[in-house]
């Protein structure tokens, strides 16, 4: 970024709400050009057309950040596109800036000085004779309403090819401080895959529905002619209802529509400023013959390199793994979101925190999380509170919820473990310390016993299915997370040769308080005994008798025959069991096809991870319309157990990034083979085991410059780089 800070922010002088605005100007060149660069960003999401050609493959630029402190600028090389006479158009749609969730737009207006979409750009043209021209956005740029005559993140868009704003006006300058402009530090969002229509369905209600066979995030590109003036609509949905009709009540207020106003000419259309979460689309007012080849679903997400693979002899587990991968694709659009379809699509910290380990094995997300964590730090309050969603679109003085706010410690630590990134730990150390200080202020008798918490969100211990946050005691969860986050902070301080001050002592006190209040004789006390309580006490090393607490967990699971955990307990449930000798129970939970369990949704035909264990019931009816996403990655965190335990690839914290690997696969009679690989910073780590004639053989591959410990039947063998086989 070089010149943009000298440009002016401009907006349309007319209020053009919920539609695209185009800012444009012409300029001439009369000598040979050596190079030309455009720097641009917007308040909203933008596209640039230079002489009719759209620049680059970056969609939904400038992405979504804590705008008031960090707004990403993109630099485009425009040298090959320049002519003697040039026209530049920057189209801006509301995008995330238009979020009406709670009072976000008001808040952001306050921070950024404008409620409307706005743009800032500079063009630097270097001539072969050594001279330079600079063009900046200012009031000489014209502005007009674009052909996307309606655009709203949740509701969708209307494109009218016939629309022409006959009264373009000079743009209005907005006096704004440009200190928040930064070079893009995240990944670009780009179009990633094209999916054809799998089936055209006429539903019992007579609706024309296209099934793309996969729940995803993106948009439909369609060929259309239609009759002049006719409005054709594409509605989006994730599932069909029990009768096989189109169902979208779970989108709540998000209309999620793509509208096209026909002009009688043939067009190929896709949105410039909108995306949707969907598998099915319903067509309305399409007067052309409906042909599969006229519709393609384009999958969009942040550019991330796929690094992790898992396969086993059970097709259901493979489908589960595929659903997890698709959950990540669908929810990694610049920000790790809870879901991509309904009127939410927010960067919920808790969801990101439970999934980060899996995410970092599946894909290279180092850059993605580095950027998001910078937003987390930017939005953290001066008193250390970590907002529930990042970027924060809620009130800035929200209280912290345990397990959500802990994204501030858990996510950077995972970046260190998976990628060996120490810098992110250094960058996050103050944020971690501030957060722990915030908790300390909220402790009572050494327990984190105040404030609003989401609890073991969506667990099955509450008094009714609607009671999402009760079940496991919230003070127990909060104190357990304080202990866990403190452990991370202490390790982070050691790594950076910093003093952890009084945190080790406070952690010890919290451990004692936890044991005194919530435990009895090495077990969780009867009045607090839930699966999640046992899981946390074991997995975070809080219990004074982990063997006994794990036994209690095993009893609780086997007594009811299934898991009852929500967002807090589920990610560690299988680990807490298999780490303590209950591998069979862990596999029993994994293989369960009935509700509640991972394979229930697979049996029901899911292609992504559901928000609830029974988002759809056996009979095809729905859990509820109020909060029911079919693309919610949180429970996909089970993939870290598939990589780490079923396949047995574990990171050694003392030599992260797989420099020293621990291979400790846990086999089960119900599987004939498992194979997994993770492309690490050192090379590809592989683990495979297979059963032949009753015997199990193992294969491990250790990248160059790495070492590994193989643990089989309790016996440890040290191995160096290369391929290793064991019987
Ligand atoms: C979101 C969750 C989130 C939760 C907070 C929901 O509406 O979809 O995934 O973590 O709120 O409890």
Short mmCIF file of C-alpha atoms in Angstrom, two decimals, residues 127-509:
data_model
loop_
_atom_site.label_atom_id
_atom_site.label_comp_id
_atom_site.label_asym_id
_atom_site.label_seq_id
_atom_site.Cartn_x
_atom_site.Cartn_y
_atom_site.Cartn_z
CA UNK A 127 5.54 6.10 -17.61
CA UNK A 128 8.53 4.87 -19.50
CA UNK A 129 9.94 8.41 -19.49
CA UNK A 130 10.22 8.22 -15.69
CA UNK A 131 7.24 10.44 -14.90
CA UNK A 132 4.25 9.38 -12.81
CA UNK A 133 0.55 10.21 -12.71
CA UNK A 134 -1.63 9.68 -9.67
CA UNK A 135 -5.39 9.45 -9.78
CA UNK A 136 -7.30 9.49 -6.51
CA UNK A 137 -10.93 9.00 -5.65
CA UNK A 138 -12.47 12.39 -4.95
CA UNK A 139 -15.62 14.28 -5.80
CA UNK A 140 -14.67 14.37 -9.48
CA UNK A 141 -15.70 10.70 -9.66
CA UNK A 142 -19.30 10.19 -10.70
CA UNK A 143 -21.65 7.84 -8.91
CA UNK A 144 -24.85 6.06 -9.94
CA UNK A 145 -26.98 3.17 -8.86
CA UNK A 146 -25.83 -0.10 -10.46
CA UNK A 147 -27.77 -2.90 -12.13
CA UNK A 148 -27.79 -4.88 -8.90
CA UNK A 149 -30.79 -2.86 -7.85
CA UNK A 150 -31.09 -4.66 -4.52
CA UNK A 151 -28.46 -6.38 -2.42
CA UNK A 152 -28.52 -7.51 1.17
CA UNK A 153 -26.26 -10.08 2.77
CA UNK A 154 -29.12 -12.13 4.18
CA UNK A 155 -31.99 -11.38 1.80
CA UNK A 156 -30.14 -11.78 -1.49
CA UNK A 157 -30.16 -9.66 -4.61
CA UNK A 158 -32.10 -8.40 -7.63
CA UNK A 159 -30.31 -7.89 -10.91
CA UNK A 160 -31.98 -5.81 -13.59
CA UNK A 161 -29.97 -5.70 -16.84
CA UNK A 162 -32.28 -3.00 -18.23
CA UNK A 163 -31.78 -0.65 -15.34
CA UNK A 164 -29.90 2.54 -16.14
CA UNK A 165 -29.48 5.29 -13.59
CA UNK A 166 -30.13 8.24 -15.85
CA UNK A 167 -28.99 10.79 -13.32
CA UNK A 168 -25.41 10.04 -12.29
CA UNK A 169 -24.12 12.61 -9.84
CA UNK A 170 -20.74 13.76 -8.60
CA UNK A 171 -19.65 11.71 -5.63
CA UNK A 172 -19.60 13.15 -2.15
CA UNK A 173 -16.34 13.14 -0.23
CA UNK A 174 -16.46 11.80 3.32
CA UNK A 175 -13.86 13.16 5.71
CA UNK A 176 -12.46 10.02 7.30
CA UNK A 177 -9.26 9.14 8.99
CA UNK A 178 -7.39 6.54 6.91
CA UNK A 179 -5.43 5.03 9.77
CA UNK A 180 -7.44 1.82 9.60
CA UNK A 181 -6.23 0.98 6.08
CA UNK A 182 -3.93 -2.04 5.97
CA UNK A 183 -2.57 -4.29 3.25
CA UNK A 184 -4.66 -7.45 2.93
CA UNK A 185 -3.37 -9.90 5.52
CA UNK A 186 -5.94 -12.67 5.02
CA UNK A 187 -6.57 -15.05 2.15
CA UNK A 188 -8.62 -13.89 -0.83
CA UNK A 189 -12.11 -15.35 -1.22
CA UNK A 190 -12.35 -16.87 -4.68
CA UNK A 191 -14.58 -19.17 -6.73
CA UNK A 192 -13.38 -22.67 -5.98
CA UNK A 193 -15.55 -25.32 -7.61
CA UNK A 194 -18.41 -25.68 -10.07
CA UNK A 195 -21.13 -28.22 -9.25
CA UNK A 196 -23.64 -29.35 -11.85
CA UNK A 197 -27.31 -29.99 -11.14
CA UNK A 198 -27.69 -33.56 -9.90
CA UNK A 199 -31.43 -33.79 -10.26
CA UNK A 200 -34.44 -31.71 -11.26
CA UNK A 201 -37.22 -32.45 -8.78
CA UNK A 202 -40.91 -31.63 -9.06
CA UNK A 203 -42.03 -31.67 -5.41
CA UNK A 204 -45.43 -32.90 -4.17
CA UNK A 205 -46.44 -29.25 -4.01
CA UNK A 206 -45.51 -28.90 -7.67
CA UNK A 207 -42.39 -26.77 -7.07
CA UNK A 208 -39.49 -26.99 -9.53
CA UNK A 209 -36.42 -27.69 -7.44
CA UNK A 210 -32.81 -28.27 -8.48
CA UNK A 211 -30.69 -30.51 -6.30
CA UNK A 212 -26.93 -29.89 -6.49
CA UNK A 213 -26.31 -32.93 -4.28
CA UNK A 214 -24.14 -31.05 -1.79
CA UNK A 215 -24.81 -28.44 0.87
CA UNK A 216 -22.40 -25.61 0.13
CA UNK A 217 -21.77 -21.88 0.15
CA UNK A 218 -21.71 -19.86 -3.03
CA UNK A 219 -24.22 -18.97 -5.70
CA UNK A 220 -25.95 -20.27 -8.80
CA UNK A 221 -24.79 -19.15 -12.21
CA UNK A 222 -27.71 -19.43 -14.61
CA UNK A 223 -28.55 -18.87 -18.25
CA UNK A 224 -31.84 -17.05 -18.71
CA UNK A 225 -33.88 -15.34 -21.39
CA UNK A 226 -37.47 -15.17 -20.17
CA UNK A 227 -40.06 -12.61 -21.17
CA UNK A 228 -39.35 -8.91 -20.92
CA UNK A 229 -40.29 -7.50 -17.52
CA UNK A 230 -40.74 -10.91 -15.88
CA UNK A 231 -39.07 -11.42 -12.51
CA UNK A 232 -37.48 -14.87 -12.20
CA UNK A 233 -36.55 -15.95 -8.67
CA UNK A 234 -34.18 -18.53 -7.26
CA UNK A 235 -34.89 -19.47 -3.64
CA UNK A 236 -32.24 -21.30 -1.62
CA UNK A 237 -32.64 -24.16 0.85
CA UNK A 238 -30.51 -26.76 2.59
CA UNK A 239 -33.04 -29.58 2.93
CA UNK A 240 -36.45 -30.74 1.77
CA UNK A 241 -39.14 -31.28 4.38
CA UNK A 242 -40.65 -34.57 5.50
CA UNK A 243 -42.98 -34.59 2.45
CA UNK A 244 -40.19 -33.76 0.03
CA UNK A 245 -41.21 -30.13 -0.41
CA UNK A 246 -38.87 -27.17 -0.53
CA UNK A 247 -38.08 -26.05 3.05
CA UNK A 248 -36.42 -22.85 4.15
CA UNK A 249 -38.02 -21.91 7.47
CA UNK A 250 -34.63 -22.43 9.10
CA UNK A 251 -33.27 -19.37 7.23
CA UNK A 252 -35.43 -17.35 9.64
CA UNK A 253 -35.65 -13.77 8.37
CA UNK A 254 -33.00 -14.25 5.65
CA UNK A 255 -34.95 -14.31 2.39
CA UNK A 256 -31.91 -15.62 0.51
CA UNK A 257 -33.37 -14.90 -2.95
CA UNK A 258 -31.73 -14.29 -6.29
CA UNK A 259 -34.02 -12.24 -8.53
CA UNK A 260 -33.50 -11.51 -12.19
CA UNK A 261 -35.60 -9.05 -14.18
CA UNK A 262 -35.78 -10.46 -17.69
CA UNK A 263 -35.31 -8.22 -20.72
CA UNK A 264 -36.09 -10.85 -23.34
CA UNK A 265 -32.38 -11.25 -24.20
CA UNK A 266 -30.25 -14.21 -23.19
CA UNK A 267 -27.99 -13.60 -20.17
CA UNK A 268 -25.63 -15.61 -18.04
CA UNK A 269 -26.02 -14.28 -14.54
CA UNK A 270 -24.34 -14.65 -11.17
CA UNK A 271 -24.23 -12.21 -8.25
CA UNK A 272 -21.48 -9.64 -7.78
CA UNK A 273 -22.13 -8.96 -4.10
CA UNK A 274 -23.98 -11.94 -2.58
CA UNK A 275 -23.55 -15.53 -1.50
CA UNK A 276 -25.87 -18.15 -0.02
CA UNK A 277 -25.69 -21.40 1.92
CA UNK A 278 -27.72 -24.07 0.07
CA UNK A 279 -28.01 -27.46 -1.56
CA UNK A 280 -31.41 -27.03 -3.25
CA UNK A 281 -32.86 -24.12 -5.18
CA UNK A 282 -36.48 -23.53 -6.12
CA UNK A 283 -37.17 -21.79 -9.42
CA UNK A 284 -40.09 -19.43 -9.79
CA UNK A 285 -41.14 -17.62 -12.96
CA UNK A 286 -38.53 -19.25 -15.16
CA UNK A 287 -40.42 -19.29 -18.42
CA UNK A 288 -37.57 -20.91 -20.43
CA UNK A 289 -37.41 -24.69 -20.56
CA UNK A 290 -35.60 -25.86 -17.39
CA UNK A 291 -32.45 -27.64 -18.49
CA UNK A 292 -29.80 -28.92 -16.10
CA UNK A 293 -27.00 -27.40 -18.14
CA UNK A 294 -28.36 -23.87 -17.67
CA UNK A 295 -27.57 -23.93 -13.95
CA UNK A 296 -24.25 -24.37 -12.15
CA UNK A 297 -23.53 -23.94 -8.46
CA UNK A 298 -20.29 -22.07 -7.84
CA UNK A 299 -18.67 -22.89 -4.51
CA UNK A 300 -16.81 -19.97 -2.92
CA UNK A 301 -14.50 -19.76 0.09
CA UNK A 302 -11.20 -18.37 1.25
CA UNK A 303 -8.24 -19.72 -0.67
CA UNK A 304 -6.81 -22.38 1.61
CA UNK A 305 -4.59 -25.24 0.60
CA UNK A 306 -6.04 -28.65 1.44
CA UNK A 307 -3.54 -30.40 3.71
CA UNK A 308 -5.40 -33.20 5.50
CA UNK A 309 -6.93 -36.44 4.26
CA UNK A 310 -8.60 -39.30 6.09
CA UNK A 311 -10.08 -42.52 4.82
CA UNK A 312 -11.15 -45.77 6.42
CA UNK A 313 -13.00 -48.97 5.60
CA UNK A 314 -16.36 -47.60 6.82
CA UNK A 315 -18.14 -45.58 4.14
CA UNK A 316 -20.25 -43.80 6.77
CA UNK A 317 -17.18 -42.38 8.53
CA UNK A 318 -15.79 -41.32 5.16
CA UNK A 319 -19.04 -39.48 4.47
CA UNK A 320 -18.80 -37.87 7.92
CA UNK A 321 -15.29 -36.72 7.08
CA UNK A 322 -16.46 -35.32 3.75
CA UNK A 323 -19.24 -33.46 5.62
CA UNK A 324 -16.61 -31.94 7.91
CA UNK A 325 -14.52 -30.77 4.95
CA UNK A 326 -17.61 -29.21 3.35
CA UNK A 327 -18.49 -27.57 6.66
CA UNK A 328 -15.11 -25.88 6.61
CA UNK A 329 -15.43 -24.82 2.97
CA UNK A 330 -18.86 -23.38 3.63
CA UNK A 331 -17.90 -21.41 6.71
CA UNK A 332 -14.43 -20.13 5.93
CA UNK A 333 -15.25 -17.00 3.94
CA UNK A 334 -12.62 -14.67 5.36
CA UNK A 335 -14.06 -15.20 8.86
CA UNK A 336 -14.79 -18.54 10.56
CA UNK A 337 -18.60 -18.36 10.79
CA UNK A 338 -21.18 -20.39 12.65
CA UNK A 339 -23.24 -21.00 9.51
CA UNK A 340 -23.54 -19.56 6.01
CA UNK A 341 -27.27 -19.48 5.35
CA UNK A 342 -29.56 -17.89 7.95
CA UNK A 343 -29.68 -14.33 9.30
CA UNK A 344 -26.49 -14.82 11.30
CA UNK A 345 -23.31 -15.92 9.44
CA UNK A 346 -21.18 -14.43 12.20
CA UNK A 347 -17.66 -15.08 13.45
CA UNK A 348 -18.76 -16.83 16.64
CA UNK A 349 -15.64 -17.30 18.73
CA UNK A 350 -16.80 -20.51 20.42
CA UNK A 351 -17.45 -22.28 17.16
CA UNK A 352 -14.04 -21.23 15.81
CA UNK A 353 -12.31 -22.33 18.99
CA UNK A 354 -13.76 -25.84 19.03
CA UNK A 355 -13.00 -26.39 15.35
CA UNK A 356 -9.59 -24.74 15.00
CA UNK A 357 -7.53 -27.90 15.49
CA UNK A 358 -9.50 -29.85 12.90
CA UNK A 359 -9.45 -26.84 10.59
CA UNK A 360 -5.67 -26.57 10.81
CA UNK A 361 -5.22 -30.23 9.85
CA UNK A 362 -7.75 -30.16 6.99
CA UNK A 363 -6.40 -27.01 5.38
CA UNK A 364 -3.52 -24.58 5.72
CA UNK A 365 -5.34 -21.92 7.74
CA UNK A 366 -2.33 -20.15 9.20
CA UNK A 367 -2.89 -16.96 7.26
CA UNK A 368 -6.67 -17.17 7.65
CA UNK A 369 -6.47 -17.38 11.44
CA UNK A 370 -3.60 -14.90 11.71
CA UNK A 371 -5.89 -12.35 10.11
CA UNK A 372 -8.93 -13.29 12.19
CA UNK A 373 -6.92 -13.19 15.40
CA UNK A 374 -5.73 -9.69 14.51
CA UNK A 375 -9.43 -8.78 14.29
CA UNK A 376 -10.04 -10.46 17.62
CA UNK A 377 -7.34 -8.35 19.22
CA UNK A 378 -8.66 -5.24 17.50
CA UNK A 379 -12.15 -5.85 18.84
CA UNK A 380 -11.12 -6.94 22.34
CA UNK A 381 -12.24 -4.30 24.81
CA UNK A 382 -9.77 -2.21 26.81
CA UNK A 383 -10.83 -4.20 29.86
CA UNK A 384 -9.88 -7.50 28.18
CA UNK A 385 -13.32 -8.81 27.24
CA UNK A 386 -13.38 -10.85 24.04
CA UNK A 387 -16.64 -10.25 22.14
CA UNK A 388 -18.84 -13.22 21.27
CA UNK A 389 -18.39 -12.64 17.57
CA UNK A 390 -15.38 -11.34 15.64
CA UNK A 391 -15.69 -8.95 13.84
CA UNK A 392 -17.89 -7.68 16.63
CA UNK A 393 -21.31 -6.59 15.45
CA UNK A 394 -22.84 -6.70 18.92
CA UNK A 395 -22.67 -4.09 21.59
CA UNK A 396 -18.97 -3.52 22.37
CA UNK A 397 -19.34 -3.97 26.11
CA UNK A 398 -20.70 -7.51 25.93
CA UNK A 399 -19.58 -9.86 28.65
CA UNK A 400 -17.30 -12.76 27.88
CA UNK A 401 -18.66 -16.26 27.72
CA UNK A 402 -16.34 -19.06 28.78
CA UNK A 403 -15.37 -21.36 25.91
CA UNK A 404 -16.24 -18.61 23.45
CA UNK A 405 -13.81 -15.93 24.62
CA UNK A 406 -11.13 -18.61 25.07
CA UNK A 407 -10.65 -18.41 21.32
CA UNK A 408 -8.15 -15.71 22.38
CA UNK A 409 -5.82 -18.35 23.83
CA UNK A 410 -6.80 -21.58 22.08
CA UNK A 411 -6.67 -20.36 18.47
CA UNK A 412 -3.20 -18.76 18.59
CA UNK A 413 -1.87 -21.76 20.51
CA UNK A 414 -3.16 -24.10 17.81
CA UNK A 415 -1.40 -22.00 15.15
CA UNK A 416 1.79 -22.56 17.12
CA UNK A 417 1.18 -26.29 17.49
CA UNK A 418 0.21 -27.00 13.89
CA UNK A 419 2.51 -24.56 12.11
CA UNK A 420 5.18 -23.70 14.67
CA UNK A 421 4.15 -20.02 14.42
CA UNK A 422 5.77 -18.27 17.40
CA UNK A 423 5.07 -14.81 16.08
CA UNK A 424 1.35 -15.23 16.54
CA UNK A 425 1.98 -16.19 20.16
CA UNK A 426 4.05 -13.06 20.68
CA UNK A 427 1.36 -10.99 18.99
CA UNK A 428 -1.35 -12.57 21.14
CA UNK A 429 0.38 -12.56 24.51
CA UNK A 430 -1.07 -9.25 25.68
CA UNK A 431 -4.53 -10.18 24.46
CA UNK A 432 -4.28 -13.46 26.41
CA UNK A 433 -3.08 -11.65 29.54
CA UNK A 434 -5.84 -9.03 29.28
CA UNK A 435 -8.46 -11.73 28.89
CA UNK A 436 -7.18 -13.60 31.95
CA UNK A 437 -7.23 -10.35 33.90
CA UNK A 438 -10.83 -9.81 32.82
CA UNK A 439 -11.68 -13.28 34.16
CA UNK A 440 -9.78 -12.64 37.36
CA UNK A 441 -11.97 -9.60 37.91
CA UNK A 442 -15.00 -11.85 37.58
CA UNK A 443 -13.90 -14.61 39.92
CA UNK A 444 -15.48 -15.30 43.25
CA UNK A 445 -13.75 -17.54 45.79
CA UNK A 446 -11.28 -18.46 43.02
CA UNK A 447 -14.08 -19.70 40.75
CA UNK A 448 -15.12 -17.87 37.59
CA UNK A 449 -18.62 -17.56 38.89
CA UNK A 450 -20.16 -14.49 37.37
CA UNK A 451 -21.38 -13.21 34.04
CA UNK A 452 -23.32 -14.52 31.11
CA UNK A 453 -22.23 -17.83 29.62
CA UNK A 454 -23.56 -19.95 26.79
CA UNK A 455 -22.72 -23.06 28.81
CA UNK A 456 -22.43 -26.42 27.09
CA UNK A 457 -24.42 -24.99 24.21
CA UNK A 458 -26.97 -27.38 22.64
CA UNK A 459 -26.18 -30.19 25.09
CA UNK A 460 -28.77 -32.83 25.97
CA UNK A 461 -28.61 -32.53 29.76
CA UNK A 462 -30.97 -29.56 30.00
CA UNK A 463 -34.55 -29.80 31.14
CA UNK A 464 -35.88 -29.70 27.57
CA UNK A 465 -34.40 -29.69 24.07
CA UNK A 466 -35.07 -25.94 23.85
CA UNK A 467 -32.98 -25.39 26.97
CA UNK A 468 -29.76 -24.97 25.01
CA UNK A 469 -27.39 -23.62 27.60
CA UNK A 470 -28.25 -25.42 30.84
CA UNK A 471 -27.10 -28.87 31.81
CA UNK A 472 -23.50 -28.76 32.98
CA UNK A 473 -23.01 -26.12 35.67
CA UNK A 474 -21.85 -22.88 34.07
CA UNK A 475 -19.42 -21.97 36.88
CA UNK A 476 -17.83 -25.38 36.46
CA UNK A 477 -17.35 -24.82 32.74
CA UNK A 478 -16.10 -21.25 33.22
CA UNK A 479 -13.59 -22.23 35.90
CA UNK A 480 -12.37 -25.18 33.84
CA UNK A 481 -11.76 -22.86 30.88
CA UNK A 482 -9.97 -20.33 33.06
CA UNK A 483 -7.66 -23.13 34.16
CA UNK A 484 -7.15 -24.30 30.58
CA UNK A 485 -6.53 -20.83 29.18
CA UNK A 486 -4.12 -20.11 32.03
CA UNK A 487 -2.14 -23.25 31.14
CA UNK A 488 -1.88 -22.04 27.56
CA UNK A 489 -0.82 -18.58 28.71
CA UNK A 490 1.87 -20.01 30.98
CA UNK A 491 3.29 -22.07 28.09
CA UNK A 492 3.04 -19.06 25.78
CA UNK A 493 5.00 -16.94 28.28
CA UNK A 494 7.69 -19.61 28.54
CA UNK A 495 7.97 -19.67 24.78
CA UNK A 496 8.43 -15.90 24.62
CA UNK A 497 10.67 -15.79 27.73
CA UNK A 498 8.13 -13.63 29.48
CA UNK A 499 6.99 -13.74 33.05
CA UNK A 500 3.50 -15.14 33.61
CA UNK A 501 3.25 -13.11 36.85
CA UNK A 502 0.59 -14.39 39.20
CA UNK A 503 -1.27 -16.56 36.65
CA UNK A 504 0.37 -19.85 37.78
CA UNK A 505 -0.68 -19.14 41.37
CA UNK A 506 -4.20 -18.16 40.32
CA UNK A 507 -4.46 -21.27 38.22
CA UNK A 508 -3.48 -23.43 41.19
CA UNK A 509 -6.08 -21.71 43.34
#
